Coordinates of N, CA and C in Angstrom, one line a residue:
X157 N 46.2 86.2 84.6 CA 46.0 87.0 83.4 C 47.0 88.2 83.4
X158 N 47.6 88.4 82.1 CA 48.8 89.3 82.4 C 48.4 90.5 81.3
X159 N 48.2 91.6 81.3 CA 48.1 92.5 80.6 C 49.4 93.0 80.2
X160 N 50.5 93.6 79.2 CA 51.4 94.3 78.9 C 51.1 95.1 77.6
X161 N 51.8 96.3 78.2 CA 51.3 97.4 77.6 C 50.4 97.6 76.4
X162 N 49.2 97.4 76.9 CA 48.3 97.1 75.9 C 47.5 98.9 75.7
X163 N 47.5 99.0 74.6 CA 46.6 100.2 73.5 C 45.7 99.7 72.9
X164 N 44.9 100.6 72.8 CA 43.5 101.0 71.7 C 43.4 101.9 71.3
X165 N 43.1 102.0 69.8 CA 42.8 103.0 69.4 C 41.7 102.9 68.1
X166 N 40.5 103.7 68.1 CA 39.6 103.7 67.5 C 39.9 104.8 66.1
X167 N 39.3 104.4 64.6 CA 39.4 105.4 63.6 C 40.4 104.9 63.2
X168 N 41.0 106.1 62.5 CA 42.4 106.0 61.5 C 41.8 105.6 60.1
X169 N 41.4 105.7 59.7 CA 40.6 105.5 58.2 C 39.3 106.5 57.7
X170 N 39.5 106.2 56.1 CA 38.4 107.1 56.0 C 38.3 108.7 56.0
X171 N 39.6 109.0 56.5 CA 39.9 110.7 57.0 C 39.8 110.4 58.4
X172 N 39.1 109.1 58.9 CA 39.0 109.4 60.7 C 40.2 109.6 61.1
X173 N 39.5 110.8 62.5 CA 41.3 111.2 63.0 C 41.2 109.5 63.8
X174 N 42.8 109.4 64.4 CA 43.0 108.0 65.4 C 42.7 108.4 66.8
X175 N 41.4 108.2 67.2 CA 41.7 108.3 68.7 C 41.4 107.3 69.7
X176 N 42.9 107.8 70.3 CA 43.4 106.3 71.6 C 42.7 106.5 72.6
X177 N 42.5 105.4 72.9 CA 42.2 104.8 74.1 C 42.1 104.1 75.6
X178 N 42.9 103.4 75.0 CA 43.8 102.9 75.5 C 45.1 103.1 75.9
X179 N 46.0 103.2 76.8 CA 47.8 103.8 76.2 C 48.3 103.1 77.0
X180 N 48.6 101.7 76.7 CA 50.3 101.5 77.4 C 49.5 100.6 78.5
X181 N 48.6 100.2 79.0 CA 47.9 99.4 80.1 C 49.0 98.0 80.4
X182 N 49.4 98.1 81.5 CA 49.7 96.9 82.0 C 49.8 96.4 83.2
X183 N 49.1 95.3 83.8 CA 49.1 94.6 85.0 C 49.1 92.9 84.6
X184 N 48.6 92.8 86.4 CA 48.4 91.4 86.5 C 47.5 91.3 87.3
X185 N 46.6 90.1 87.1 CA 45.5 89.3 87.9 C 45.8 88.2 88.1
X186 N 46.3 88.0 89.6 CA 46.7 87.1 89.9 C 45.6 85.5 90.1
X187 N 46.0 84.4 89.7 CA 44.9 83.6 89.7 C 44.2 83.5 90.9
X188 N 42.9 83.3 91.5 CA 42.3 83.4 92.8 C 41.6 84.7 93.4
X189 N 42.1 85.8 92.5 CA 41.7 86.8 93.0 C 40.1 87.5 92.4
X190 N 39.7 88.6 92.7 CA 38.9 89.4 92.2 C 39.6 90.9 92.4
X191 N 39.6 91.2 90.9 CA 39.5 92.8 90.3 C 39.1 93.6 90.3
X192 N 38.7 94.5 90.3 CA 37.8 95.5 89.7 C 38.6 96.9 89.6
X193 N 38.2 97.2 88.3 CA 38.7 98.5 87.2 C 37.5 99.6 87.7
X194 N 38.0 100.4 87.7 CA 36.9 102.2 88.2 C 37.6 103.2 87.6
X195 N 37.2 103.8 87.6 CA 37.4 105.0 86.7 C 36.0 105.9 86.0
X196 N 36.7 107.6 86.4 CA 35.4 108.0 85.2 C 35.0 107.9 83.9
X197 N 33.5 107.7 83.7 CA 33.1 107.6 82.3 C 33.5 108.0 81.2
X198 N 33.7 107.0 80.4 CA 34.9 107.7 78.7 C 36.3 107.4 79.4
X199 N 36.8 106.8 80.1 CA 38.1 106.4 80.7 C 38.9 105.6 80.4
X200 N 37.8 104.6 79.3 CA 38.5 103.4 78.9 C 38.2 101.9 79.7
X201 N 37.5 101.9 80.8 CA 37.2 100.7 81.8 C 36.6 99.4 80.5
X202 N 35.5 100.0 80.3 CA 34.8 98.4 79.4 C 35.5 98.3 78.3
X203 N 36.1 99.4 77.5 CA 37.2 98.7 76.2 C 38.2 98.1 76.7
X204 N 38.8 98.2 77.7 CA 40.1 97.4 78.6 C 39.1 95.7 78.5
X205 N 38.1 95.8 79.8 CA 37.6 94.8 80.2 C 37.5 94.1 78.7
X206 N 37.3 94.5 77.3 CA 36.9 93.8 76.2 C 37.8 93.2 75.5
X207 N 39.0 94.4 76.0 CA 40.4 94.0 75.1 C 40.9 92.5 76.1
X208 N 40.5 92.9 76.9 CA 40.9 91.5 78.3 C 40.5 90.1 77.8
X209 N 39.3 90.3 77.6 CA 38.4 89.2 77.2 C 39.0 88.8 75.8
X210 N 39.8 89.4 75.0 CA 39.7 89.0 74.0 C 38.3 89.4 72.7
X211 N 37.4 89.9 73.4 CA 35.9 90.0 72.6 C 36.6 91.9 71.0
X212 N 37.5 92.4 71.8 CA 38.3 93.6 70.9 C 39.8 93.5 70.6
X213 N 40.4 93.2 70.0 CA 41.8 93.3 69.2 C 42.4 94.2 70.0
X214 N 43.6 94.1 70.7 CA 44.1 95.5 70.8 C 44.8 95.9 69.9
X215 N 45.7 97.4 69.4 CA 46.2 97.9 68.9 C 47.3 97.5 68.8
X216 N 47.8 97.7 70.3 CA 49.4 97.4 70.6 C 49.5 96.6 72.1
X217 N 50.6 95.6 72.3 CA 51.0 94.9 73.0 C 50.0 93.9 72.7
X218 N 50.2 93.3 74.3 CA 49.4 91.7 74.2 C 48.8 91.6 75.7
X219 N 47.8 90.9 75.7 CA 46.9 90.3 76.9 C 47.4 88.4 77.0
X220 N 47.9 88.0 77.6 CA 47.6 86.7 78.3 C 46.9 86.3 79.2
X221 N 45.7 84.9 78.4 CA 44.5 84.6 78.9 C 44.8 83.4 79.4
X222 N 45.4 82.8 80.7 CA 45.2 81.8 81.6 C 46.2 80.8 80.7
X223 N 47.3 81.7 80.2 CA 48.4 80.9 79.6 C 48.7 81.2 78.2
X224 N 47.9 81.7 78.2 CA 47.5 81.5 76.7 C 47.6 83.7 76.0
X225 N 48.2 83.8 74.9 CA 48.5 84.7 74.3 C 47.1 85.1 73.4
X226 N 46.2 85.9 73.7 CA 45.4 86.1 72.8 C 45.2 86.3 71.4
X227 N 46.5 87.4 71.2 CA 46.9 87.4 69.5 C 47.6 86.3 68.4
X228 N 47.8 85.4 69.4 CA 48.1 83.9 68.6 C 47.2 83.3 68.5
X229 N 46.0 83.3 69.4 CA 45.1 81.8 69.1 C 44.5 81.7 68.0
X230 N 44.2 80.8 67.2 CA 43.1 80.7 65.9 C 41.8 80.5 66.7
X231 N 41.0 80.8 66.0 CA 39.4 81.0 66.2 C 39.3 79.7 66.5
X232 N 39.1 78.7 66.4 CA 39.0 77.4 66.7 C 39.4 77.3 68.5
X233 N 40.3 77.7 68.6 CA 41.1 77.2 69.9 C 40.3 78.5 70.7
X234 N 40.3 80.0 70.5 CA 39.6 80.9 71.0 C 38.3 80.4 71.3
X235 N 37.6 79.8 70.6 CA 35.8 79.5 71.1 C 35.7 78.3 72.1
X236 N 37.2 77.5 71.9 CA 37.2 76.3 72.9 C 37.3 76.8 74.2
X237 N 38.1 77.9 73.9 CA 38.5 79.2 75.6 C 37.5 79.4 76.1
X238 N 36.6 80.1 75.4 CA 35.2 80.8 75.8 C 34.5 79.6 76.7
X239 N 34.6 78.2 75.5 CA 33.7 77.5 75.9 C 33.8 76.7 77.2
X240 N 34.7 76.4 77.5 CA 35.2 75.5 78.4 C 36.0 76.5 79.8
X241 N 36.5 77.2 79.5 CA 37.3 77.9 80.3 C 37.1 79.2 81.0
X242 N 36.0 80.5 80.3 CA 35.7 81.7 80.7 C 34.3 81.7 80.6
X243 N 34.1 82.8 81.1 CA 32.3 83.1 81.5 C 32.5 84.9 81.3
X244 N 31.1 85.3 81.0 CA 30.9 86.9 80.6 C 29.6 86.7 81.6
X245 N 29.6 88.3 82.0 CA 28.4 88.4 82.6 C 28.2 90.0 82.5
X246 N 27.5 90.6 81.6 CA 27.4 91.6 81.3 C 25.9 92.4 81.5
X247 N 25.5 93.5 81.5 CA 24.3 94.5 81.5 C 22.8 93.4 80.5
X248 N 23.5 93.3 79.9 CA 22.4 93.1 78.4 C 21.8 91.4 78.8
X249 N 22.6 90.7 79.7 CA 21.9 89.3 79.9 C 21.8 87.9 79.2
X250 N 21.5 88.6 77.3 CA 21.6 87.6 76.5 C 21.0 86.5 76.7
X251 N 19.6 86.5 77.3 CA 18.8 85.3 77.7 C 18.2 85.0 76.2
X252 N 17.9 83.9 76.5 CA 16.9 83.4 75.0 C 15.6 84.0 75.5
X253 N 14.7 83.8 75.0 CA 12.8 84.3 75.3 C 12.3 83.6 75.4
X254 N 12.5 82.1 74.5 CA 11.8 81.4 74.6 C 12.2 80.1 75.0
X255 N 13.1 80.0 76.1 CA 13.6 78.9 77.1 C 13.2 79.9 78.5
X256 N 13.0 79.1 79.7 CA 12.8 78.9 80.7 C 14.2 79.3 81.1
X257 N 14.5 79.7 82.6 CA 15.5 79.9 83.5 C 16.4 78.9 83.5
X258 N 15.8 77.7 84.1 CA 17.1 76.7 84.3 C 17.1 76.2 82.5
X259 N 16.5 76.3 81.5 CA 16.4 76.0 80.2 C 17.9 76.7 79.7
X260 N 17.6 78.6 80.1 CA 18.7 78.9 79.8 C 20.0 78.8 80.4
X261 N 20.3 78.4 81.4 CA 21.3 77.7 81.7 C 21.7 76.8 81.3
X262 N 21.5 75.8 81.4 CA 22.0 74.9 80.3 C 22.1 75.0 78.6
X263 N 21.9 76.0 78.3 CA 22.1 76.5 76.8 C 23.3 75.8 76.6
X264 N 24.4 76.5 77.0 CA 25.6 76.7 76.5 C 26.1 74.7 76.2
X265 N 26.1 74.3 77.6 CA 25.9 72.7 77.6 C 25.7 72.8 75.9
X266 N 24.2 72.4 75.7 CA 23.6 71.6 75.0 C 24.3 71.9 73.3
X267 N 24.4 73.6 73.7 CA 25.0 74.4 72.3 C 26.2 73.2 72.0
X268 N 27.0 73.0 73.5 CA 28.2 72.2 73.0 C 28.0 70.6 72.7
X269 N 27.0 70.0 72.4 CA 26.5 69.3 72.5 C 26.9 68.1 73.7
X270 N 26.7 68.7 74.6 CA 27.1 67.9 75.7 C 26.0 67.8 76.7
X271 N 26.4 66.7 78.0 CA 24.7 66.6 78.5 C 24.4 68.0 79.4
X272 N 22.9 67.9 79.7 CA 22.6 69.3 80.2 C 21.6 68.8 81.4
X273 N 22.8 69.1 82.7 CA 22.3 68.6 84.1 C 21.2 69.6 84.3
X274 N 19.7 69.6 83.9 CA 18.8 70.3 84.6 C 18.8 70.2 86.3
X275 N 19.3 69.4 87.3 CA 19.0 69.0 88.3 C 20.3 70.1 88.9
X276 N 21.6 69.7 88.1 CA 22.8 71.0 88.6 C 22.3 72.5 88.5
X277 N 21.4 73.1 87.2 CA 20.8 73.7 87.0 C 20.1 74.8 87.7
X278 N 19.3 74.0 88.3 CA 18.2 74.3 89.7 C 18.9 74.6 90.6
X279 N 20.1 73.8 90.9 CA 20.7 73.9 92.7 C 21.6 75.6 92.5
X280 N 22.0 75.7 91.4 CA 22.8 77.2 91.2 C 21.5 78.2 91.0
X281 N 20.6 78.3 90.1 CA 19.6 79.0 90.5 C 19.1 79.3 92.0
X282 N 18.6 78.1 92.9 CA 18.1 78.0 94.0 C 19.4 79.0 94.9
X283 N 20.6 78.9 94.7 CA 22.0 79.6 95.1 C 21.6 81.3 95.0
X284 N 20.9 81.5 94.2 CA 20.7 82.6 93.4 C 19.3 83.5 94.1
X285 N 18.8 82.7 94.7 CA 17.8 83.0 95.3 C 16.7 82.7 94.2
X286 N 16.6 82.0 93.5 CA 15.4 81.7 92.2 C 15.3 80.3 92.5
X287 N 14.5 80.0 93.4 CA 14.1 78.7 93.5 C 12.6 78.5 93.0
X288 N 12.0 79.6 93.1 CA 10.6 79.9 93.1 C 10.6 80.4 91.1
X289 N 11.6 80.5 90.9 CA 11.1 81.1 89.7 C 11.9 80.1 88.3
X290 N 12.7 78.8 88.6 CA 13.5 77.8 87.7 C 12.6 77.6 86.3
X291 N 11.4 77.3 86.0 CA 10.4 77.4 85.6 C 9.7 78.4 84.4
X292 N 10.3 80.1 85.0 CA 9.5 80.6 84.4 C 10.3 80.9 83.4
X293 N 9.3 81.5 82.6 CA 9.6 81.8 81.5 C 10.6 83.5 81.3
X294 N 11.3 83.8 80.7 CA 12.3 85.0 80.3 C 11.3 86.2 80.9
X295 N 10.1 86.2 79.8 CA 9.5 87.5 79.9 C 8.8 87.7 81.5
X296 N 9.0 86.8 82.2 CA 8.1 86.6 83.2 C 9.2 87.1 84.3
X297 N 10.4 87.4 84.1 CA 11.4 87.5 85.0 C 11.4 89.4 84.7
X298 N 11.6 89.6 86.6 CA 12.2 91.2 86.5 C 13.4 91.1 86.0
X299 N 14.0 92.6 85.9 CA 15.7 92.6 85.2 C 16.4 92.4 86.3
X300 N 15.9 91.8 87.6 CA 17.5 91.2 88.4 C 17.1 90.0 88.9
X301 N 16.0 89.4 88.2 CA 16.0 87.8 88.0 C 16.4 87.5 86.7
X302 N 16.7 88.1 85.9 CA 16.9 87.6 84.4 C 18.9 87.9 84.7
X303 N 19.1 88.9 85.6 CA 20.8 89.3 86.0 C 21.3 88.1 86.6
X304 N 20.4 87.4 87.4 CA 21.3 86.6 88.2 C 20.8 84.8 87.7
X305 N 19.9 85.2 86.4 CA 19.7 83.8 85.5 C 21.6 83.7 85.0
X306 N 21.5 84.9 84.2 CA 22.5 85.1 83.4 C 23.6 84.4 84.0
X307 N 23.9 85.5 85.3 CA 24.6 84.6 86.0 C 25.1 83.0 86.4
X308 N 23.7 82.7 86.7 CA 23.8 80.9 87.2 C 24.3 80.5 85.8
X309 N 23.8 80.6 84.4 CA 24.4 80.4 83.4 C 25.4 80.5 83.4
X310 N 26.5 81.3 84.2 CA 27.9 81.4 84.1 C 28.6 80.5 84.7
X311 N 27.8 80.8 85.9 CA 28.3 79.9 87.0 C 28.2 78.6 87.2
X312 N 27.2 77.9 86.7 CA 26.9 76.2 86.4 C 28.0 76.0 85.4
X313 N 28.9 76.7 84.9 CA 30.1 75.9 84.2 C 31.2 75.9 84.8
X314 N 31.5 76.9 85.8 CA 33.0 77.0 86.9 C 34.1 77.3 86.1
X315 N 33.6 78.8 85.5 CA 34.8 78.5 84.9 C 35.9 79.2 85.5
X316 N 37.3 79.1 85.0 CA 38.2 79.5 85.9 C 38.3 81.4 85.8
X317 N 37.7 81.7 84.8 CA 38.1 83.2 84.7 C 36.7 83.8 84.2
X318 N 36.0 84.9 85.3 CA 34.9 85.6 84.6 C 35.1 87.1 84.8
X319 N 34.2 87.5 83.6 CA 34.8 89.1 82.9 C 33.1 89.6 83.3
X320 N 33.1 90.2 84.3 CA 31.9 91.0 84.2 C 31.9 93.0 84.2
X321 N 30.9 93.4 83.5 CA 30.9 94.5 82.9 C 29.9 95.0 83.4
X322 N 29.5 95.6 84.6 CA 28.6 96.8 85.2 C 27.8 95.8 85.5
X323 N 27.9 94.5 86.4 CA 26.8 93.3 86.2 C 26.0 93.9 87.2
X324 N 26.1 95.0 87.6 CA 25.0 95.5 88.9 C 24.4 97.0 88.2
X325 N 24.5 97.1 87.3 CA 24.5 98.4 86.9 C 22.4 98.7 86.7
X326 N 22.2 98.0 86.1 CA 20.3 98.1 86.5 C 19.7 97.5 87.7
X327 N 20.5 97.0 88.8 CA 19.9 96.3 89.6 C 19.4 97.0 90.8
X328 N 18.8 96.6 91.7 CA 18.2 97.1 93.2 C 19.6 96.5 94.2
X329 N 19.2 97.1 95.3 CA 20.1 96.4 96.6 C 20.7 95.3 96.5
X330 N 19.0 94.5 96.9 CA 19.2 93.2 97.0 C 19.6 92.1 96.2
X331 N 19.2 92.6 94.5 CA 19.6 91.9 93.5 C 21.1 92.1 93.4
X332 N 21.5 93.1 93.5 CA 22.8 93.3 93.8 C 24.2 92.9 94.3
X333 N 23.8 92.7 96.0 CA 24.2 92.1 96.8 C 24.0 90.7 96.3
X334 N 22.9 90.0 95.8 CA 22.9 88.2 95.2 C 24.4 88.3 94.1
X335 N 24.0 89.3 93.7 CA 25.2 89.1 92.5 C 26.3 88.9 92.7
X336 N 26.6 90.0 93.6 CA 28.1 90.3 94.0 C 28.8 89.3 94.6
X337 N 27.6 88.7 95.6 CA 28.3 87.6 96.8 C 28.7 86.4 96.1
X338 N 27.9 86.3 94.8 CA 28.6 85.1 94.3 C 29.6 85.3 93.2
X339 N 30.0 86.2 92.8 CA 31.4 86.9 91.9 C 32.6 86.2 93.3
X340 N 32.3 87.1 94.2 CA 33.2 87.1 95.2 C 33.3 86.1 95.8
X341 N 32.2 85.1 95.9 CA 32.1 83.7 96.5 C 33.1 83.0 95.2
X342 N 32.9 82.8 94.3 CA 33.9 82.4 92.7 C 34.9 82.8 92.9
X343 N 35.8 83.8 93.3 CA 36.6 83.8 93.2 C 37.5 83.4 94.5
X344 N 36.8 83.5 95.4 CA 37.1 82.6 97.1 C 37.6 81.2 96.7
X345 N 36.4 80.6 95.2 CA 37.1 79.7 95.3 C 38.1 79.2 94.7
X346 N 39.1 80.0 94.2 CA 40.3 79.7 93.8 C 40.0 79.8 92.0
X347 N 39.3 80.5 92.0 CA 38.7 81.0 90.4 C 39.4 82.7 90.4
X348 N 39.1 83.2 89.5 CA 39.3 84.8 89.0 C 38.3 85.2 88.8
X349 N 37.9 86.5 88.8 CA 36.5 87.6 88.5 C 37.4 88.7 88.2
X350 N 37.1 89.4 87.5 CA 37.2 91.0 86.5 C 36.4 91.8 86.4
X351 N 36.0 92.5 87.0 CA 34.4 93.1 86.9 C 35.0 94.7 86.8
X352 N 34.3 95.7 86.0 CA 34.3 97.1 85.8 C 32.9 97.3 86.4
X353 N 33.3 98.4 87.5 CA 32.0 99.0 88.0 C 32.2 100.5 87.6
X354 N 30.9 101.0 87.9 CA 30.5 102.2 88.8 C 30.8 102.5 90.3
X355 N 30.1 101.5 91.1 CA 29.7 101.0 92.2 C 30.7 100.8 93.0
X356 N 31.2 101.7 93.9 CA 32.6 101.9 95.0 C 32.3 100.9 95.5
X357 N 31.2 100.7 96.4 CA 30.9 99.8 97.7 C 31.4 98.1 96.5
X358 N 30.6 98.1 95.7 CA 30.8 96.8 94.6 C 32.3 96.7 94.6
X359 N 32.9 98.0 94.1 CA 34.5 97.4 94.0 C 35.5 97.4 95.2
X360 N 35.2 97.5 96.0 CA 35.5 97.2 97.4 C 35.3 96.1 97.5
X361 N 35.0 95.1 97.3 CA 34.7 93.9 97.9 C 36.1 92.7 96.8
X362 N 36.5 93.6 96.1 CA 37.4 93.1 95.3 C 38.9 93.1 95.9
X363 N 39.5 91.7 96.1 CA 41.4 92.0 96.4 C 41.8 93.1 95.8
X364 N 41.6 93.3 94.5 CA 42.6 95.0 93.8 C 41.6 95.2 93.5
X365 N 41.9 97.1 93.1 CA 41.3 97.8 92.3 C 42.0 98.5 91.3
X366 N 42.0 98.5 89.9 CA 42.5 99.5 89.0 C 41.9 101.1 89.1
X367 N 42.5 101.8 89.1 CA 41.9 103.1 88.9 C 42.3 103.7 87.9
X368 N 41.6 103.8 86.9 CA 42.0 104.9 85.5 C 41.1 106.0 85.6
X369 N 42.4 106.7 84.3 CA 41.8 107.9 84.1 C 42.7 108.4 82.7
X370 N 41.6 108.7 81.7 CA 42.5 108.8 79.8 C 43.0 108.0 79.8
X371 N 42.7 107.1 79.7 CA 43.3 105.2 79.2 C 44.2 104.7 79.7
X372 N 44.8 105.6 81.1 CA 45.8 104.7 81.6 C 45.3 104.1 83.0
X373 N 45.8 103.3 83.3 CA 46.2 102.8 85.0 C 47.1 103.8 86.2
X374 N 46.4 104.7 86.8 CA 47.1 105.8 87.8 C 47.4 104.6 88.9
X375 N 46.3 103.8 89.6 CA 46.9 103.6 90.9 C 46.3 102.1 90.9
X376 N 46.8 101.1 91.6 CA 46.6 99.7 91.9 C 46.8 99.6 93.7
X377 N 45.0 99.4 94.1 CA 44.7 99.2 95.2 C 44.9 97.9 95.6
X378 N 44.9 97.8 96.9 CA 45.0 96.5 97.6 C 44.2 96.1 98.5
X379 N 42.9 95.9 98.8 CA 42.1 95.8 100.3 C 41.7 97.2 100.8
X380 N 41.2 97.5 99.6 CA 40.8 99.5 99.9 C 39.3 99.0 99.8
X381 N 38.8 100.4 101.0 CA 37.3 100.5 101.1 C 37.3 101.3 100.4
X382 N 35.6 101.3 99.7 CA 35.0 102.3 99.0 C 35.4 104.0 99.2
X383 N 35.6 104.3 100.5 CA 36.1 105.7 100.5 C 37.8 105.6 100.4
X384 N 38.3 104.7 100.3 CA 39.6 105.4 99.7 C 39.9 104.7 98.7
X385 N 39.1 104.5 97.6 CA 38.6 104.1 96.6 C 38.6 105.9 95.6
X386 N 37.2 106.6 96.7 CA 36.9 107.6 95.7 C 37.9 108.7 96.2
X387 N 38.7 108.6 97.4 CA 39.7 109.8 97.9 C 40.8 109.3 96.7
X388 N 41.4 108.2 96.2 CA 42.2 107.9 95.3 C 41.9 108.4 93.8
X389 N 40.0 108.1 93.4 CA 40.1 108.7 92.1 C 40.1 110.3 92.1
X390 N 39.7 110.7 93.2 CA 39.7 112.3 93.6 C 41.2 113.1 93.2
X391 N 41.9 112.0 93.8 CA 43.2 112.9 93.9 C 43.8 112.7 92.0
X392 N 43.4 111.6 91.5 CA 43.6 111.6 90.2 C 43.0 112.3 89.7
X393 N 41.9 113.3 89.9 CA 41.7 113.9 88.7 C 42.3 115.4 89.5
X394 N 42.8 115.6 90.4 CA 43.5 116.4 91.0 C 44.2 117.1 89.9

């Protein structure tokens, strides 16, 4: 995935003043690796991570998604992307209520009308530490069994590139740690992860780190722990 100088900018109409965002963003995510963007709050991390995904327009420049030019594709070819090729894994979960765990995993399958391996299902849940819980029902799940449903839902399709957005951000330790190891396990295996944290120790465990601060990119880490992680954003806001 190639970011070039990509902007955002919110407003401009209406009398709205324009205010940016984004300014000038450019990198690379190399295929195989894992990411992760940090920066303080209002910095621009999850509008990047959106403009990445494709889910927001950028302003200016262009993002390239796994070959592919995001401001060229027609909608048709874009949902084939989503469908077949990327995975989201975000705060909010987006479970159905009224399907079951391994039910909602296989959603997406069945959405594409294709077959829906309940039995593959189960083994990525059971991965998940939800072996005990394949069965139940949505409302019946805490929020970091419903985090790492979401998950298996992502991950029972393999896809080559996943965009996650604070996927630890309501969770405990241990839900946590389930989460992370399999982002990082995905990308081990010769897949991509994108994840915007909070969470130093969380973005430590990532090959790079982006550090922003006012919509740009200051510094691109390499195999940095969590404390020179935050001695790096320190000295940015220096």
């Amino acid at each position: 995935m190639v970011a070039n100088a990509v902007e955002k900018s919110f407003g401009g109409s209406r009398g709205m003043p324009l205010v940016p965002v984004l300014r000038g963003v450019s990198f690379t995510v190399p295929r195989g690796t894992m990411m992760s963007i940090v920066g303080p709050s209002g910095c621009g991390k999850s509008t990047l991570l959106f403009c990445l995904a494709g889910l927001d327009p950028v302003t200016a420049g262009s993002v390239q998604l796994l070959g592919s030019d995001l401001g060229r594709l027609r909608s048709g070819a874009l949902a084939r992307l989503y469908r077949d090729r990327v995975g989201f894994v975000f705060q909010s979960y987006n479970l159905v209520s009224a399907l079951n765990a391994r039910e909602n995993v296989v959603l997406p399958k069945r959405l594409a009308g294709q077959r829906a391996d309940l039995d593959h299902a189960d083994v990525v849940l059971n991965s998940l530490g939800l072996s005990e819980r394949t069965r139940a029902s949505v409302n019946q799940l805490s929020n970091g069994e419903q985090q790492r449903v979401a998950l298996a839902r992502v991950m029972a399709n393999a896809p080559e590139l996943v965009f996650a957005d604070e996927p630890t951000g309501a969770l405990d330790s241990a839900s946590s740690r389930l989460v992370l190891g399999k982002l990082r396990e995905h990308a081990s295996e010769g897949r991509t992860v994108v994840m915007v944290t909070h969470d130093l120790d969380a973005a430590s465990l990532a090959d790079h780190v982006l550090v922003m601060r006012d919509g740009v990119v200051t510094h691109t880490l390499t195999g940095a722990t969590s404390a020179q992680i935050l001695q790096t954003m320190e000295g940015s806001a220096a």
